[in-house]
mmCIF file of C-alpha atoms in Angstrom:
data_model
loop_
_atom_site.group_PDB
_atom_site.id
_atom_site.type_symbol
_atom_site.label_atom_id
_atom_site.label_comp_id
_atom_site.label_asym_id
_atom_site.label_seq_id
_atom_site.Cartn_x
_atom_site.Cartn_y
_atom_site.Cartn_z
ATOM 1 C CA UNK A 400 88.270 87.817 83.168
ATOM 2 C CA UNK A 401 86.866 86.770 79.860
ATOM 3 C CA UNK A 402 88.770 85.338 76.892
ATOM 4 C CA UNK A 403 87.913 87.462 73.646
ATOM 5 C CA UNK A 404 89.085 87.114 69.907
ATOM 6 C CA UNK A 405 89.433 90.178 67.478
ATOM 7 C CA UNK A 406 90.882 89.980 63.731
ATOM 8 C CA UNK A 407 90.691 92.652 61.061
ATOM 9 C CA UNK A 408 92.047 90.343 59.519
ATOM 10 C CA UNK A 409 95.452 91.402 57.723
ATOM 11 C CA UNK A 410 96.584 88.498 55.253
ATOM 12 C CA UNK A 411 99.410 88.913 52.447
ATOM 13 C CA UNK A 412 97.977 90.195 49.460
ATOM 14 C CA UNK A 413 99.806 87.356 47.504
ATOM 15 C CA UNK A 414 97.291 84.486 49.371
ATOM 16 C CA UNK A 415 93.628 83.271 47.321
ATOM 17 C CA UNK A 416 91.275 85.133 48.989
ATOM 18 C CA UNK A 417 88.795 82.057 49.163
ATOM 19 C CA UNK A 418 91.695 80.761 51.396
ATOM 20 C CA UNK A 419 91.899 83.263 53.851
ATOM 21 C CA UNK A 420 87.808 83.355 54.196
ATOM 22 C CA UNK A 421 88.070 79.616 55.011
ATOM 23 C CA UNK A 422 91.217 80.019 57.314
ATOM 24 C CA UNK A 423 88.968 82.919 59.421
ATOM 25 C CA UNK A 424 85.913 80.902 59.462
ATOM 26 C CA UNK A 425 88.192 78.338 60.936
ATOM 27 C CA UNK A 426 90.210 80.807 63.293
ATOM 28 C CA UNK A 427 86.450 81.446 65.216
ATOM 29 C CA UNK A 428 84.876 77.943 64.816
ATOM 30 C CA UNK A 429 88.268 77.075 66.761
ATOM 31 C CA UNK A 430 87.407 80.075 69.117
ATOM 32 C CA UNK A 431 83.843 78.704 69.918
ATOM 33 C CA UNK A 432 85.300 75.368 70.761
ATOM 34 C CA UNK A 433 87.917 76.486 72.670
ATOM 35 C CA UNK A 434 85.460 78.619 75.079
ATOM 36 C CA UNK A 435 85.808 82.058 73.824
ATOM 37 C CA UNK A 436 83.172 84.432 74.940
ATOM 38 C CA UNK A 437 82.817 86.624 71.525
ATOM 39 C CA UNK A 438 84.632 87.191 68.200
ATOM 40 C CA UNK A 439 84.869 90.364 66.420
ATOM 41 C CA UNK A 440 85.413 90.986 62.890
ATOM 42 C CA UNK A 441 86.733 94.020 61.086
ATOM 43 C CA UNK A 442 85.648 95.217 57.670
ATOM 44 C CA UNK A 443 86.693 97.453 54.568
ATOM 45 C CA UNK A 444 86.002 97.716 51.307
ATOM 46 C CA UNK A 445 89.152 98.759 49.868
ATOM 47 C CA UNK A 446 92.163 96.896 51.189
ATOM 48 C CA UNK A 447 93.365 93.940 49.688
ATOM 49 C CA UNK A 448 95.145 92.948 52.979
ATOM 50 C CA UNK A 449 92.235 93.146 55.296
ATOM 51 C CA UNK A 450 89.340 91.090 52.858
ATOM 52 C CA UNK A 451 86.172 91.013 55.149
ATOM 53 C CA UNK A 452 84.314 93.429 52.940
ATOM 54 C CA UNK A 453 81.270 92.605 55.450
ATOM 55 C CA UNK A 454 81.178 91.832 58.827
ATOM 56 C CA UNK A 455 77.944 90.851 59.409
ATOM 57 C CA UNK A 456 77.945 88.686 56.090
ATOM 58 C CA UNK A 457 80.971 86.812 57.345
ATOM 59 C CA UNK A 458 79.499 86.052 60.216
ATOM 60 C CA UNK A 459 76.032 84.976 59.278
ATOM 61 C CA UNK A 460 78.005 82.475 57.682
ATOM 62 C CA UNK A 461 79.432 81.044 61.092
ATOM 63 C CA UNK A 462 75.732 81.014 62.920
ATOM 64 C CA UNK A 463 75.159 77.049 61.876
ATOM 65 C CA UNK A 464 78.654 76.334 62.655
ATOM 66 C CA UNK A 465 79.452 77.705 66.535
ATOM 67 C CA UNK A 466 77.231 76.865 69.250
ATOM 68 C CA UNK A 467 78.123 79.507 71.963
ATOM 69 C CA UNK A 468 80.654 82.296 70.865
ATOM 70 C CA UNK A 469 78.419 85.915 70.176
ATOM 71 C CA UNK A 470 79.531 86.878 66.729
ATOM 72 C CA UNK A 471 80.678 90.791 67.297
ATOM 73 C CA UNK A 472 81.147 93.215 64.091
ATOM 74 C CA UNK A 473 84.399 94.342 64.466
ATOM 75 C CA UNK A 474 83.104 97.352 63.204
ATOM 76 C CA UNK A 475 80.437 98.317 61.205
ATOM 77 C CA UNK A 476 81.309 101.259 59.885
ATOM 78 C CA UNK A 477 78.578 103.414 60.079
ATOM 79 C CA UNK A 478 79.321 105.879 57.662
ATOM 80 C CA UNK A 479 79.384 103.425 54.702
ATOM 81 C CA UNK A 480 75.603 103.025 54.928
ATOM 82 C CA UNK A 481 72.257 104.659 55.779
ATOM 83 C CA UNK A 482 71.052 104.110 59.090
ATOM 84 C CA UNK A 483 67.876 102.634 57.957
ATOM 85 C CA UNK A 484 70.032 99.615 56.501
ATOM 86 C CA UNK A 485 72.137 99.043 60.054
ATOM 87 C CA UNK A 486 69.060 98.954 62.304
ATOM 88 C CA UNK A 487 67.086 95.871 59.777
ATOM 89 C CA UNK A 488 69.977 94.118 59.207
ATOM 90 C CA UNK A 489 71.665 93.866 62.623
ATOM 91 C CA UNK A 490 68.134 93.418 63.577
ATOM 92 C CA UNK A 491 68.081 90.070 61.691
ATOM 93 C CA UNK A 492 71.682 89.136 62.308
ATOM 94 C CA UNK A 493 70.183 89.460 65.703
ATOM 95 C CA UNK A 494 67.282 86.863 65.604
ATOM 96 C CA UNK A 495 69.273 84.497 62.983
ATOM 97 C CA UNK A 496 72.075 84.316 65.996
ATOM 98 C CA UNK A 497 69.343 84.174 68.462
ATOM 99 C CA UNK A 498 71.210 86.786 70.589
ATOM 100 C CA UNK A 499 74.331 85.939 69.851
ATOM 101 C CA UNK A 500 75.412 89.047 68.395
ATOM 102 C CA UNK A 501 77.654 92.523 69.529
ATOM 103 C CA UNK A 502 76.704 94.953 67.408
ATOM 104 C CA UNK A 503 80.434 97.090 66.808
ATOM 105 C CA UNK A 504 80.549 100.035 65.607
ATOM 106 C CA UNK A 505 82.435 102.934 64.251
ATOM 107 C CA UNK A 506 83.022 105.820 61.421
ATOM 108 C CA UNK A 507 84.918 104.112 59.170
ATOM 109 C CA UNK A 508 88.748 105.231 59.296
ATOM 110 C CA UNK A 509 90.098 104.069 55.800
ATOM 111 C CA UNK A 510 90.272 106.866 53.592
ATOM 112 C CA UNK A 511 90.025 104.591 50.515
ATOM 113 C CA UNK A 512 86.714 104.021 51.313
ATOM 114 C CA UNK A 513 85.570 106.989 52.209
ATOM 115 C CA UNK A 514 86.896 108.239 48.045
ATOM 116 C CA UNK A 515 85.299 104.873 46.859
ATOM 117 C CA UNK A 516 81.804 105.871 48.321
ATOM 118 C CA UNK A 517 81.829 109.877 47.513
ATOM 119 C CA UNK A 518 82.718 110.905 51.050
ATOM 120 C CA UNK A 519 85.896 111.519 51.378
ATOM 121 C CA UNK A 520 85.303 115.098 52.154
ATOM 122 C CA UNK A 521 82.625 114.501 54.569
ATOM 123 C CA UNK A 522 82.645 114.890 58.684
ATOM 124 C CA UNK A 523 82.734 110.978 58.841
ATOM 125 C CA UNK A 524 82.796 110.910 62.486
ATOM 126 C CA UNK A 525 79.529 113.482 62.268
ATOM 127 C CA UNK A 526 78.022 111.067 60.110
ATOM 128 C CA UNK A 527 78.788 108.131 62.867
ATOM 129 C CA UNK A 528 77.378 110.401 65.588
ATOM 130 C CA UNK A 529 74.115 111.118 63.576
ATOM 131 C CA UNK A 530 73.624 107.052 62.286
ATOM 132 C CA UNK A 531 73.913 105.951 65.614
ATOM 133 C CA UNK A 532 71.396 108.045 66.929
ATOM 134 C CA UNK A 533 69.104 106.945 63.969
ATOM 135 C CA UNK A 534 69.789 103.308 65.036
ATOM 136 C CA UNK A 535 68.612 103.616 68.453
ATOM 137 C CA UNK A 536 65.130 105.395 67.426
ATOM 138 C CA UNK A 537 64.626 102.773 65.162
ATOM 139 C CA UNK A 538 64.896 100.360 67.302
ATOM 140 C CA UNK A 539 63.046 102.156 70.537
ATOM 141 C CA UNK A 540 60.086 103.908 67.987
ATOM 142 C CA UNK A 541 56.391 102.526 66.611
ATOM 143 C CA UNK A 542 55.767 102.836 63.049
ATOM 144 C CA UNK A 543 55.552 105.302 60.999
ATOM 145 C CA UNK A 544 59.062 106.499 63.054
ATOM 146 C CA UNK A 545 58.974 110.206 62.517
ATOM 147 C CA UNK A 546 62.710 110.285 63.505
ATOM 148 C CA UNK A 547 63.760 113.988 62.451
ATOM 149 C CA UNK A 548 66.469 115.345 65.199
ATOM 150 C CA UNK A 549 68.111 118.839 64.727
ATOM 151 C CA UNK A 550 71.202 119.088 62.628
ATOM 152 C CA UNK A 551 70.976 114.970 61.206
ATOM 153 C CA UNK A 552 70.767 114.371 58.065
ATOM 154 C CA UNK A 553 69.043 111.201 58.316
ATOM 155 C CA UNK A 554 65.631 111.910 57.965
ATOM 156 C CA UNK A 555 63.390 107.856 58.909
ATOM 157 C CA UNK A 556 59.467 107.753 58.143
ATOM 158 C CA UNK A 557 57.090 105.605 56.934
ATOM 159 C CA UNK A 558 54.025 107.840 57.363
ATOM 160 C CA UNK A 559 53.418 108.371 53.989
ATOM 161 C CA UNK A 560 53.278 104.755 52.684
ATOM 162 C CA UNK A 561 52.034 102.323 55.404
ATOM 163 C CA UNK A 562 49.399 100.224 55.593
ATOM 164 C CA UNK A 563 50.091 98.585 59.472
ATOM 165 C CA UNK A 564 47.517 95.919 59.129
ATOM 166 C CA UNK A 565 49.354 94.413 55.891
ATOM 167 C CA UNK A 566 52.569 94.918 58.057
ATOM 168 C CA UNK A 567 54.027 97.383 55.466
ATOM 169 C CA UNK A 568 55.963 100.156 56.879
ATOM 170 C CA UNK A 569 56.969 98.631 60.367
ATOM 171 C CA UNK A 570 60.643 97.629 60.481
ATOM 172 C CA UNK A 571 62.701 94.729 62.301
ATOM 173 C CA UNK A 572 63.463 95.357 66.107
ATOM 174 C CA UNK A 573 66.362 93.432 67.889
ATOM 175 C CA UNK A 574 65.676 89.746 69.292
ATOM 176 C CA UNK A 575 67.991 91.141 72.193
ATOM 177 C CA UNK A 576 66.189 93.667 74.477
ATOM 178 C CA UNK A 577 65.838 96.266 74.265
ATOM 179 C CA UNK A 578 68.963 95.955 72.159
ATOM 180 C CA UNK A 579 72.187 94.647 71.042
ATOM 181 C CA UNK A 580 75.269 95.155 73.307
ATOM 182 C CA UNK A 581 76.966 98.075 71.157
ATOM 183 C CA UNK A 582 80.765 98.075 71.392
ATOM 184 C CA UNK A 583 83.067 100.947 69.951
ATOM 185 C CA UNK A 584 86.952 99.937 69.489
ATOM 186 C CA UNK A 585 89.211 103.043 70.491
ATOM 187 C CA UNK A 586 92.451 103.710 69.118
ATOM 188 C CA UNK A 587 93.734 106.977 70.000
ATOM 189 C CA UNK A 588 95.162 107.611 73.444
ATOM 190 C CA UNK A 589 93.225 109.558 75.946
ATOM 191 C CA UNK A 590 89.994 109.161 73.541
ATOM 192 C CA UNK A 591 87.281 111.675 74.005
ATOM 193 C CA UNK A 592 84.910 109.710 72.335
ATOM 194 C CA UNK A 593 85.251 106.991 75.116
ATOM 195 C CA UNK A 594 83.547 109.757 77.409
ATOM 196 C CA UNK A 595 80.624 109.818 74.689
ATOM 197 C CA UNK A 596 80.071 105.757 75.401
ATOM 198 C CA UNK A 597 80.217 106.076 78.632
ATOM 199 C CA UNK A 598 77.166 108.500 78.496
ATOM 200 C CA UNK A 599 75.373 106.345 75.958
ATOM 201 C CA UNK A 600 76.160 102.839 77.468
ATOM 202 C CA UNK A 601 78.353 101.662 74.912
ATOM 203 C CA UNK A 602 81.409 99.689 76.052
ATOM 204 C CA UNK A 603 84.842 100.402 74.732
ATOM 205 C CA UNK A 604 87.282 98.051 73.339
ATOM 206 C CA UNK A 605 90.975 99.422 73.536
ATOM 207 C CA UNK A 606 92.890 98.459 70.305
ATOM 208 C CA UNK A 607 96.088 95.647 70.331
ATOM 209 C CA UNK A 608 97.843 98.268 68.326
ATOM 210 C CA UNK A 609 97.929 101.047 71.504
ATOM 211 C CA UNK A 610 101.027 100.853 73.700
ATOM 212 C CA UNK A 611 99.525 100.105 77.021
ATOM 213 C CA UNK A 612 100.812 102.819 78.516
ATOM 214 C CA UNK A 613 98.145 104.478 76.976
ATOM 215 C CA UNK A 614 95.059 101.942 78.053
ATOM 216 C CA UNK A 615 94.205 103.564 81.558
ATOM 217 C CA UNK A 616 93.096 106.128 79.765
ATOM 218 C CA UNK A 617 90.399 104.762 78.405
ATOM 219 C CA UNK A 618 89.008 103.499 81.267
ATOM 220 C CA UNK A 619 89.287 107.421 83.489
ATOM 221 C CA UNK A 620 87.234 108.436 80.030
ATOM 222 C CA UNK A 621 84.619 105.596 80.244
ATOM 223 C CA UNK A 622 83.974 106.594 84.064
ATOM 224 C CA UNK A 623 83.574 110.090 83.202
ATOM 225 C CA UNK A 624 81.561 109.757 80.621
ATOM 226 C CA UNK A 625 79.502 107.156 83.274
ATOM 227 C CA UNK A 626 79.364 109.337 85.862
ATOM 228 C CA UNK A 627 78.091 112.419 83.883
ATOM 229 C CA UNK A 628 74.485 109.684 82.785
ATOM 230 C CA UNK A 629 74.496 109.181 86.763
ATOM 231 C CA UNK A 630 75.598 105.591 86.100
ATOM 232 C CA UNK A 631 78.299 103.754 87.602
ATOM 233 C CA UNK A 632 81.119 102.032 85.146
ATOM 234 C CA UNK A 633 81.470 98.012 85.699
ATOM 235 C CA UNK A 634 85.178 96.736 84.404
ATOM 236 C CA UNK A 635 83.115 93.829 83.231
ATOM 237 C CA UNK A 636 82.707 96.044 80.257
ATOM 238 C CA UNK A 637 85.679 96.968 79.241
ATOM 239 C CA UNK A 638 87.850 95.075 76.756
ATOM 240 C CA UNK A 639 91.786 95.152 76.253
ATOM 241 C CA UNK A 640 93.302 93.924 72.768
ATOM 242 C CA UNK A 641 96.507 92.385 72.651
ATOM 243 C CA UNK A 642 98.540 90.914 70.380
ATOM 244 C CA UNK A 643 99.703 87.283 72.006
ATOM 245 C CA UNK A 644 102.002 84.130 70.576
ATOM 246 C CA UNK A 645 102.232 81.197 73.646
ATOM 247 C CA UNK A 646 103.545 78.573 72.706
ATOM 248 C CA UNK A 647 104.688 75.135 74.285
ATOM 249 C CA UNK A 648 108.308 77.206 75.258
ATOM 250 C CA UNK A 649 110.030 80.282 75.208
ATOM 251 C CA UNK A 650 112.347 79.650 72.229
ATOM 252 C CA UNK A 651 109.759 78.600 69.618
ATOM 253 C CA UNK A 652 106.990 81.544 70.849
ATOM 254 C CA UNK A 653 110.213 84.294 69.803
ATOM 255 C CA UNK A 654 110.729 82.671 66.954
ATOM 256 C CA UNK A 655 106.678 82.815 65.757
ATOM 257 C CA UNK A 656 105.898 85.478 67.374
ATOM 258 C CA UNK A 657 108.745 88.129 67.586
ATOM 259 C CA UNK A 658 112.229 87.683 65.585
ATOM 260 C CA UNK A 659 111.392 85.754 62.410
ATOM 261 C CA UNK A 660 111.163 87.358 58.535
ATOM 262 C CA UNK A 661 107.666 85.305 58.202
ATOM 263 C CA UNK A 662 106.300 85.586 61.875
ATOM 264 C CA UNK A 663 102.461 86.715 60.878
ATOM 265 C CA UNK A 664 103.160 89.054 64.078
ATOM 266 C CA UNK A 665 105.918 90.740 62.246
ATOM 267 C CA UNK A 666 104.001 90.874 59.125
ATOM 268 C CA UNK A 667 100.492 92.738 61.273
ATOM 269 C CA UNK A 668 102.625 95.171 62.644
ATOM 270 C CA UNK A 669 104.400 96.538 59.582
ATOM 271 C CA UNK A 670 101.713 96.639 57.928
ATOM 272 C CA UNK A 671 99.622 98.569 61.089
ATOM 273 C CA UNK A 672 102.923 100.725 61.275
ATOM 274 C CA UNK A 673 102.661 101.840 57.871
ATOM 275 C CA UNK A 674 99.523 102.492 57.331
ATOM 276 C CA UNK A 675 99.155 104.621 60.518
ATOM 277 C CA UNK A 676 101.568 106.849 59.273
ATOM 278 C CA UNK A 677 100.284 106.833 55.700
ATOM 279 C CA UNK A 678 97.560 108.312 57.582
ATOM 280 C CA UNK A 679 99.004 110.360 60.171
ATOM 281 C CA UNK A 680 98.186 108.565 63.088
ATOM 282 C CA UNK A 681 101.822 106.872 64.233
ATOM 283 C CA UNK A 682 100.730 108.453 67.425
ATOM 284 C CA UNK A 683 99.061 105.345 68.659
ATOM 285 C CA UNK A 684 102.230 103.812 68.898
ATOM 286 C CA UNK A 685 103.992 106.554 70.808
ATOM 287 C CA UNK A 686 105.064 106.795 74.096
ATOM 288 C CA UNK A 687 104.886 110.358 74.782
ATOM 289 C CA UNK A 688 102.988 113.275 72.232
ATOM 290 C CA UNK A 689 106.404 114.721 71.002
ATOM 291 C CA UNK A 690 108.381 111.466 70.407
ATOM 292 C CA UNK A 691 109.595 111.780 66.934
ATOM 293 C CA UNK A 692 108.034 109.702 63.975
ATOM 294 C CA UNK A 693 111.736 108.041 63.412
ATOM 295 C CA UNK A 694 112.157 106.450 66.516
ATOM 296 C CA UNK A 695 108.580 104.343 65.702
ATOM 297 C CA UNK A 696 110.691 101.548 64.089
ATOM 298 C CA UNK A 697 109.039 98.373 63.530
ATOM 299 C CA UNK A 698 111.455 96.304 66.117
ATOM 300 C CA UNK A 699 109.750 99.063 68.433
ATOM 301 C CA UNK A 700 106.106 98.534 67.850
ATOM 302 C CA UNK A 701 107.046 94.893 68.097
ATOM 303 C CA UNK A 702 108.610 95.558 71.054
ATOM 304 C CA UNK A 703 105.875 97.330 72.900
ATOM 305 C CA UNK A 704 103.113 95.547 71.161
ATOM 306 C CA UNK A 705 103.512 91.991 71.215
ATOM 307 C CA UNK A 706 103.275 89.488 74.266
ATOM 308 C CA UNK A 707 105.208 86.202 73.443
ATOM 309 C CA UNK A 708 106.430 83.079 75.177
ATOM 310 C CA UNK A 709 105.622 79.700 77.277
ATOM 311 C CA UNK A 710 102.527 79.783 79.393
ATOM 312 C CA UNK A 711 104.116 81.142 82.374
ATOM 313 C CA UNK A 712 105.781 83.854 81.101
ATOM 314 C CA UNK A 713 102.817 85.134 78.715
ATOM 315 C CA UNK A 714 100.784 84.975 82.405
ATOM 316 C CA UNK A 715 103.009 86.729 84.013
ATOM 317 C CA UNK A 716 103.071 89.569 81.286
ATOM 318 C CA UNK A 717 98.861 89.488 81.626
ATOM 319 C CA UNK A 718 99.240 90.053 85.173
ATOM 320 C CA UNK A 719 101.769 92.575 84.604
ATOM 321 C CA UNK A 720 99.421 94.344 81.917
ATOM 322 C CA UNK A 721 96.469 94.178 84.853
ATOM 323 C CA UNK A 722 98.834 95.357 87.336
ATOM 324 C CA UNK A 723 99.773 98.528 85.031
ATOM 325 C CA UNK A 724 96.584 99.691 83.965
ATOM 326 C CA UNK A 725 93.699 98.334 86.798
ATOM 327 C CA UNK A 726 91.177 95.614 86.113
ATOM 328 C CA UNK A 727 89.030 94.705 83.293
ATOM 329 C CA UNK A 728 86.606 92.343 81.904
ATOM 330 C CA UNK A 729 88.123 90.530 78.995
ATOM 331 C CA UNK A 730 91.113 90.278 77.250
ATOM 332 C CA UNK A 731 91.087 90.453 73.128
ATOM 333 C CA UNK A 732 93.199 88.075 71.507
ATOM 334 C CA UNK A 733 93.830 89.166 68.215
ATOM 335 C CA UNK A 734 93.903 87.058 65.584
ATOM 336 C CA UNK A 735 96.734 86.467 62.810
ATOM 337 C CA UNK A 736 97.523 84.896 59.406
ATOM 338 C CA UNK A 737 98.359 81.661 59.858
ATOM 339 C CA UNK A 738 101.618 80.808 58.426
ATOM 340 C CA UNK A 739 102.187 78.022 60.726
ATOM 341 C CA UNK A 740 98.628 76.848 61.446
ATOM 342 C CA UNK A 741 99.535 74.367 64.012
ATOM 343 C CA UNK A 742 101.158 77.354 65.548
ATOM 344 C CA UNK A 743 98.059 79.658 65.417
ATOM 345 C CA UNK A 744 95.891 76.641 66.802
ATOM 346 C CA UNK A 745 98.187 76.096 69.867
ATOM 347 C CA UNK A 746 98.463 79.609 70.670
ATOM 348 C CA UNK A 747 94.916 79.903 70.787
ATOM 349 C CA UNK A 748 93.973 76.390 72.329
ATOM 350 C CA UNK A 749 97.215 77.448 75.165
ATOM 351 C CA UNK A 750 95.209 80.787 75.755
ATOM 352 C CA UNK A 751 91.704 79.195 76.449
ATOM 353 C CA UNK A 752 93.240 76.296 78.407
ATOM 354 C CA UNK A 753 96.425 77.128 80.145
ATOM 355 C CA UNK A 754 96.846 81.068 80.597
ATOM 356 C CA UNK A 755 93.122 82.034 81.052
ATOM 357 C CA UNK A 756 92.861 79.663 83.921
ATOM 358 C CA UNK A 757 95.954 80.908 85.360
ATOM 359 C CA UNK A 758 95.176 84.321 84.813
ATOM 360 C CA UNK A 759 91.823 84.168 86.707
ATOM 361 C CA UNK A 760 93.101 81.816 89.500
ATOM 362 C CA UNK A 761 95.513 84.487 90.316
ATOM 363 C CA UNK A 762 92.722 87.103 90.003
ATOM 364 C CA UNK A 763 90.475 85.305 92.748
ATOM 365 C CA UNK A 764 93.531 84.955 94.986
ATOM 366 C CA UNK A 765 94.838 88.106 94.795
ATOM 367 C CA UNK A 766 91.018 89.434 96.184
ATOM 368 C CA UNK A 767 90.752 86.716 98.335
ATOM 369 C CA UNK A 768 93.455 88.184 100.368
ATOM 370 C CA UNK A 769 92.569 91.551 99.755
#
C-alpha cells in the first residue's frame, strides 16, 4: 500500500497568507523526503480558509524543490476554465515535472465561485462532463482539432488560422503517454459518478471527510463502471483519505489530534461540518440516509472521522479500516494547519517510517498465509 498526502488546505482566516503558502510548500517538500508517492492540492477562488487559488501554480512552484513525489491537482476544477486552457497548461505542468504530475479533476463544488465567475446557475457538473471530454481530444487529435461533439458547448479548432509549418495552431500534448493519470476525488456515498471513471479509466480518490462506512461503495461503483469498458478494476488504483494524528504516545496524539480547543483536527472538521451543511450536503457525514441533521455534532464527525494515537494503535485502526472496506492501493494522509509544527512533522515522518512499514508487513503476511 502506498503512502499519499492530500490538503485543501483549511488554515484560520486570522494567519498571513504568505505564511500558510510557505508552511504548504513545506508540508510536501517534507512529504517528498519522507517517501510519499504523490501530493494533491485543492483549489478555490473564494474562500479565505482554503488559499490555493491554483493548484497547478502552487505546485510548479515545488518542481525544483522535490525530487520524487508526483505533484497531483487536488482538483482542477474544470468548470472554472475553458477546456482549451486545461489541456496546454497541464500539458506543460506535465513536461516542467517531467511526468511527475496527476492531473485531478472535478466540477468545482463551491458555490462562491461558481457566483464569482457568472455560473452559478449553470449544470456545473454538465460543464465537467463536456471539459473533460474536450481534454482528452486535445490531447489524442492532430491539428487543426475539429473537436465538435453533440450537445458540448466547447467548440476546439484551429482550421481557420494555422500555418503548421510555422508551428502556429498545433497545441501542447502531455510528456506522459498517452496521458496524465486523471484522478477524480468522490465525496458522496454510493457515487454514481465513480461508475463514469471506471468506464473512462479514471481512478477515484474517496474523501477523509466520508465516514468509512460509506468507502466500499466506491469501490462496487469503480468495478461496475470497469466491467461495463470490458476492463478489469486493479485496487492499486484506488485511494482512501483519512484524517490521521500519530504521535510518539497515546496521550499526546488525543490531545493534538482529538480533544483540544486548538487541535488543527478540530479546527478542519468544524469548518468541513459547516460548510457541508451550508450547502446541504451533511450527508457525507451520515451514517444512514434518514439520520437527522442534529445528531451530526462536531464531537461526532470527530469521532467517526479522525484516526489518532501511538504507532500501534493508529496501525491497528489502518488494518481495521482495510479489514472493513477490502483492499486498496494507497492511503491519503491529509494534511493540516500546523499549530504545533513539530507535531505535524512527527505525525507525518511516524506515518512514512513507522505505520506504513507496519501496515504493509502485515499486508504481505496476511497473503502469505492466505
Amino acid at each position: 500500500m502506498r503512502l499519499g498526502y492530500f490538503t485543501m488546505p483549511v488554515h484560520p482566516m486570522h494567519r498571513n497568507w504568505a505564511e500558510t503558502l510557505k508552511e504548504d510548500r513545506e508540508a510536501i517538500i517534507l512529504a517528498d523526503k519522507l517517501g510519499f508517492y504523490d501530493a494533491f492540492m485543492g483549489e478555490h477562488l473564494t474562500d479565505a480558509c482554503e488559499t490555493i487559488t491554483n493548484s497547478m501554480m502552487f505546485h510548479a512552484s515545488l518542481i525544483p524543490a522535490t525530487t520524487r513525489i508526483k505533484l497531483a491537482t487536488g482538483t482542477s476544477n474544470l468548470s472554472h476554465m475553458h477546456p482549451v486552457l486545461t489541456a496546454v497548461q497541464a500539458a506543460m505542468f506535465d513536461h516542467l515535472a517531467e511526468g511527475r504530475f496527476i492531473l485531478g479533476v472535478s466540477a468545482g463544488a463551491l458555490t462562491t465561485d461558481a457566483e464569482a465567475l457568472g455560473i452559478l446557475d449553470e449544470d456545473r457538473n454538465k460543464m465537467f462532463a463536456e471539459a473533460i471530454d474536450v481534454i482528452l481530444a486535445i490531447w489524442e487529435r492532430e491539428p487543426p482539432y475539429d473537436i465538435d461533439f453533440p450537445d458540448n458547448r466547447y467548440k476546439v479548432s484551429t482550421a481557420r488560422t494555422m500555418t503548421l509549418d510555422l508551428g502556429v495552431g498545433i497545441m501542447a500534448r502531455p510528456y506522459q503517454k498517452p496521458r496524465p493519470e486523471i484522478v477524480g476525488t468522490v465525496v458522496a456515498p454510493f457515487s454514481p459518478g465513480v461508475v463514469l471513471m471506471g468506464k473512462r479509466d479514471f481512478h477515484p480518490l474517496s474523501a477523509n471527510f466520508l465516514l468509512s462506512k460509506h468507502l466500499k461503495s466506491h469501490w462496487q461503483n469503480y468495478c461496475k463502471g470497469k466491467a461495463e469498458a470490458g476492463a478489469e478494476a486493479n485496487v492499486a488504483d484506488w485511494r482512501v483519505a483519512r484524517a490521521i494524528c500519530v504521535l510518539d504516545d497515546d496521550k499526546a496524539a488525543a490531545r493534538y489530534g482529538r480533544y483540544d480547543e486548538k487541535s488543527p483536527y478540530r479546527f478542519y472538521y468544524e469548518q468541513m461540518r459547516a460548510k457541508m451543511k451550508r450547502g446541504n450536503r451533511l450527508y457525507v457525514f451520515k451514517s444512514y440516509k434518514e439520520q437527522p441533521d442534529e445528531e451530526i455534532t462536531h464531537d461526532y464527525v470527530m469521532d467517526h472521522c479522525v484516526i489518532h494515537g501511538s504507532v500501534n494503535k493508529v496501525v491497528d485502526q489502518i488494518l481495521a479500516l482495510r479489514e472493513e472496506i477490502g483492499d486498496f492501493g494507497e492511503l491519503v494522509y491529509a494534511g493540516m494547519d500546523w499549530v504545533e509544527p513539530a507535531l505535524n512533522k512527527r505525525s507525518m515522518q511516524l506515518m512514512a517510517e513507522e505505520v506504513m512499514p507496519r501496515v504493509n508487513a502485515a499486508i504481505g503476511k496476511s497473503a502469505a498465509a492466505a
